[in-house]
PDB file of C-alpha atoms in Angstrom:
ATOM      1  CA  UNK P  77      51.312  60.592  62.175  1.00 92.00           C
ATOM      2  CA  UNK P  78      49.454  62.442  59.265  1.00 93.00           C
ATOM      3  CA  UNK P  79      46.355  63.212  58.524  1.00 94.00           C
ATOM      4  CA  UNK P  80      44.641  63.134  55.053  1.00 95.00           C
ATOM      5  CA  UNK P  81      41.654  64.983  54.267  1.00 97.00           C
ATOM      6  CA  UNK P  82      39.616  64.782  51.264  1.00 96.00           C
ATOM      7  CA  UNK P  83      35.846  67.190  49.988  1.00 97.00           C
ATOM      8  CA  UNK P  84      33.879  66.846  47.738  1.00 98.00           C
ATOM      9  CA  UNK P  85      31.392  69.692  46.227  1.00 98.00           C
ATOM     10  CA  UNK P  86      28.746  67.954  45.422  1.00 98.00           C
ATOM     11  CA  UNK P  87      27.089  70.374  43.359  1.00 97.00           C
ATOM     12  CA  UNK P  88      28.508  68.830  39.765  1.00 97.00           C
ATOM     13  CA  UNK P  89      27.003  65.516  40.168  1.00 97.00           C
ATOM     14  CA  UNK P  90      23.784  63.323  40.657  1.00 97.00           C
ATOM     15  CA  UNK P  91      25.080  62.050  43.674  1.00 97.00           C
ATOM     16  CA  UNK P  92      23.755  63.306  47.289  1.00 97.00           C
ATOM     17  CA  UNK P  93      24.653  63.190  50.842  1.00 96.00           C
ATOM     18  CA  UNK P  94      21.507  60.146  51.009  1.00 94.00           C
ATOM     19  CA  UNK P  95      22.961  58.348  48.162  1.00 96.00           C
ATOM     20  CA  UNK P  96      26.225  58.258  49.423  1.00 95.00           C
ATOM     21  CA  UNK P  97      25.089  57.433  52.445  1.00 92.00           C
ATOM     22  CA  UNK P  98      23.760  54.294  51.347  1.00 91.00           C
ATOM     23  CA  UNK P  99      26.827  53.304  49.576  1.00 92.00           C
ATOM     24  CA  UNK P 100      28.665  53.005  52.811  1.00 91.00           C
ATOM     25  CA  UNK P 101      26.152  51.311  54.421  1.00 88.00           C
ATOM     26  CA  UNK P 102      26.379  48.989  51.674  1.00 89.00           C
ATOM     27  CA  UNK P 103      29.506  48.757  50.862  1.00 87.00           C
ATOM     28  CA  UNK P 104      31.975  51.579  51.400  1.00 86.00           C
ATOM     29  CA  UNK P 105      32.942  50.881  55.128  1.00 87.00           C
ATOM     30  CA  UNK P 106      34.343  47.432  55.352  1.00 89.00           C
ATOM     31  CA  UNK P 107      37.136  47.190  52.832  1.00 91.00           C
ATOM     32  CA  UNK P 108      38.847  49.829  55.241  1.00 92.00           C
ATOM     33  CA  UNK P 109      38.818  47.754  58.224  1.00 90.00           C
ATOM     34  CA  UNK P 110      41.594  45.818  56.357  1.00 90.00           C
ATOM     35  CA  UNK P 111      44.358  48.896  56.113  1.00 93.00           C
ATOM     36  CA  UNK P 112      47.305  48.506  57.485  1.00 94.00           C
ATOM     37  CA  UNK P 113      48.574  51.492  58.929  1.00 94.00           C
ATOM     38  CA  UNK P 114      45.143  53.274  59.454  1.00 95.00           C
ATOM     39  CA  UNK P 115      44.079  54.449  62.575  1.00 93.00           C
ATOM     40  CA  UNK P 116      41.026  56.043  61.800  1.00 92.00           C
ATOM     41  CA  UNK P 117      38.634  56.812  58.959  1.00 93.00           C
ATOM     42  CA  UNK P 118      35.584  58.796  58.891  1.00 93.00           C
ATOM     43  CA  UNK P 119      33.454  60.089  56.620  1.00 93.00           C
ATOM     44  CA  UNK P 120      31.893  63.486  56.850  1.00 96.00           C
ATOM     45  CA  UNK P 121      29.366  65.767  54.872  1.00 96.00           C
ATOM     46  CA  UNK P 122      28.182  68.790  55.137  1.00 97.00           C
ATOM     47  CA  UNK P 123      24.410  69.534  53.843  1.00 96.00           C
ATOM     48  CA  UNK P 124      24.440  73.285  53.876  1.00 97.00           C
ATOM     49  CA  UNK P 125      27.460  73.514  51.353  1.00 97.00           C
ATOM     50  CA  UNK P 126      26.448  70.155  49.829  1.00 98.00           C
ATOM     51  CA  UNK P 127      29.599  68.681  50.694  1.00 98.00           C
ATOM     52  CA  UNK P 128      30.835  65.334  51.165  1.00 97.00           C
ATOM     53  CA  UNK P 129      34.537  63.699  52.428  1.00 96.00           C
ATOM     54  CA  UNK P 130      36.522  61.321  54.382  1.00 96.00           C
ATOM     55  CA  UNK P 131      39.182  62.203  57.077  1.00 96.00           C
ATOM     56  CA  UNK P 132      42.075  59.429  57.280  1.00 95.00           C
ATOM     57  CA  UNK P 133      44.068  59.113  60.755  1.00 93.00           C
ATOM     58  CA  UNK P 134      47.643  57.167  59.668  1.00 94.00           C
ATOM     59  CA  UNK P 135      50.171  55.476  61.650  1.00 92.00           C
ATOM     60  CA  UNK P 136      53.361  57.385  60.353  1.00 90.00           C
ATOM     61  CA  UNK P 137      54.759  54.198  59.446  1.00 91.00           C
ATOM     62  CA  UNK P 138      52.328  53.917  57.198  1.00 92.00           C
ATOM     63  CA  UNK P 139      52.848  52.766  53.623  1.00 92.00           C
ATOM     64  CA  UNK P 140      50.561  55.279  51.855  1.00 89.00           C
ATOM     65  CA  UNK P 141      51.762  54.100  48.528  1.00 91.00           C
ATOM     66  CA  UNK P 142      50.365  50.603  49.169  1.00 92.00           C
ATOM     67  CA  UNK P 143      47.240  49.206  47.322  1.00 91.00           C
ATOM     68  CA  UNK P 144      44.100  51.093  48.719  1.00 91.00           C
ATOM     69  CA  UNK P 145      40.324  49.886  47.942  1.00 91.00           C
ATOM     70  CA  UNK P 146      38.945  51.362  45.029  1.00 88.00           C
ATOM     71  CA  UNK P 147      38.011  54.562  45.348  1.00 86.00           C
ATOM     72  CA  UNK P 148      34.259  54.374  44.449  1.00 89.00           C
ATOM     73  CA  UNK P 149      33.253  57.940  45.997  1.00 91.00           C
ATOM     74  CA  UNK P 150      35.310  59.184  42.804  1.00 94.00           C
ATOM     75  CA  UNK P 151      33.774  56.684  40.583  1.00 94.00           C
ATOM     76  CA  UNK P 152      29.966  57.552  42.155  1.00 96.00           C
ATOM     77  CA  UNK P 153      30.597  61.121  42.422  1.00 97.00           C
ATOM     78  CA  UNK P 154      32.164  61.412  39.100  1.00 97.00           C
ATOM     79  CA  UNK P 155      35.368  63.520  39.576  1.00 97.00           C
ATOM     80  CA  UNK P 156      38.335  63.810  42.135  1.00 96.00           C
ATOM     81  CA  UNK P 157      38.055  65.486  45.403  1.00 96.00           C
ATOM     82  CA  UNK P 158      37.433  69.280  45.082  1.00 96.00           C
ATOM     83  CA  UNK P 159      39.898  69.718  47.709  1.00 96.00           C
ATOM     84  CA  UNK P 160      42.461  67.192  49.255  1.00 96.00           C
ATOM     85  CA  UNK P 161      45.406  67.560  51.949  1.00 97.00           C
ATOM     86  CA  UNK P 162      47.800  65.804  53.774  1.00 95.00           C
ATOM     87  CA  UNK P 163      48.939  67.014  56.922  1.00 95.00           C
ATOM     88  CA  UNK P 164      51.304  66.066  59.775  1.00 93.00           C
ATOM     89  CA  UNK P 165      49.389  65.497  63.619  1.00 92.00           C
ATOM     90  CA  UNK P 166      50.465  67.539  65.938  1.00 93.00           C
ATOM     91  CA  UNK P 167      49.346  66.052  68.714  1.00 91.00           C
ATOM     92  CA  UNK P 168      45.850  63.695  69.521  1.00 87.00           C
ATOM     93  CA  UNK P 169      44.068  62.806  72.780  1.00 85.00           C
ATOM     94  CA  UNK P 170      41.173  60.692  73.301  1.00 82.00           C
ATOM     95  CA  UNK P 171      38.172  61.670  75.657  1.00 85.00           C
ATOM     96  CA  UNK P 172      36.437  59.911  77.945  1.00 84.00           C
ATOM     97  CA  UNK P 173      33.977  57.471  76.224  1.00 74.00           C
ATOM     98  CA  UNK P 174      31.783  53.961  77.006  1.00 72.00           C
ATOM     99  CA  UNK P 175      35.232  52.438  75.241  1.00 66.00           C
ATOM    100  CA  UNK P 176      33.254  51.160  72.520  1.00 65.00           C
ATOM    101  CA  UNK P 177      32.141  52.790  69.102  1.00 60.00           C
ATOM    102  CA  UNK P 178      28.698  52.789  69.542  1.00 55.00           C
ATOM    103  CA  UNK P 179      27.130  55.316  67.067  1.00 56.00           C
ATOM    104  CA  UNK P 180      28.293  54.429  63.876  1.00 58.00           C
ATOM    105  CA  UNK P 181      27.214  57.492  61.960  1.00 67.00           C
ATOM    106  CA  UNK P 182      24.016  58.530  60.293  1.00 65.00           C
ATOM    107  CA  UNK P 183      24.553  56.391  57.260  1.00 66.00           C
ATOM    108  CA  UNK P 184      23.963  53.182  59.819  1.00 62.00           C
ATOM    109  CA  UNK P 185      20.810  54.515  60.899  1.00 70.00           C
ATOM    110  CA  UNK P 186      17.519  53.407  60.030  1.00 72.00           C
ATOM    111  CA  UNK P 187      16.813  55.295  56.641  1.00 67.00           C
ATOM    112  CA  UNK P 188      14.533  58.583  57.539  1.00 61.00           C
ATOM    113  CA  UNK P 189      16.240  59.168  60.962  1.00 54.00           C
ATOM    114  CA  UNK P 190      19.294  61.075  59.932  1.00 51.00           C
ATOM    115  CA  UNK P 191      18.974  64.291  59.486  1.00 53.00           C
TER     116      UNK P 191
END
């Protein structure tokens, strides 16, 4: 398996952590649902550095070359990630949880809850 992770540094461009936010609400979740090959995505931030990214889980069968949805956090933000990585997994485990993904993140809660 690998692991890709990708930051952004927000600090060059009129985009925030709430505007971003509302672009996966929007639209920025769903087209990933579709990926063959991905195990996991999930986006993170950070609002003390003013940094935004994603964190991609992949099968390492994988095609990573393979069409992808547009990357619009580039488009929105303006410019590539500030930082980006693949690495290999070493090893995952799962902890005990209701079995269902529940809590979606903060950019699927109502607008003024998130913090």
């Amino acid at each position: 398996m690998k692991a890709t992770i990708s930051w952004w540094d927000l600090s060059g461009s009129d985009q925030t952590i709430d505007s971003l936010r509302v672009y996966l609400r929007d639209e920025g979740v769903d087209p990933w649902a579709e990926i063959h090959g991905l195990r996991l995505k999930f986006w993170i931030s950070d609002r003390q550095t003013n940094r935004w990214g994603a964190v991609m889980l992949w099968d390492s069968t994988a095609d990573l070359t393979a069409p992808m949805p547009p990357n619009r956090a580039t488009e929105l933000i303006g410019y590539p990630p500030t930082d980006r990585m693949m690495t290999d997994i070493e090893a995952i485990v799962e902890g005990v949880h209701s079995g269902q993904l529940v809590d979606r993140g903060l950019a699927f809660e109502p607008i003024g809850k998130s913090s």
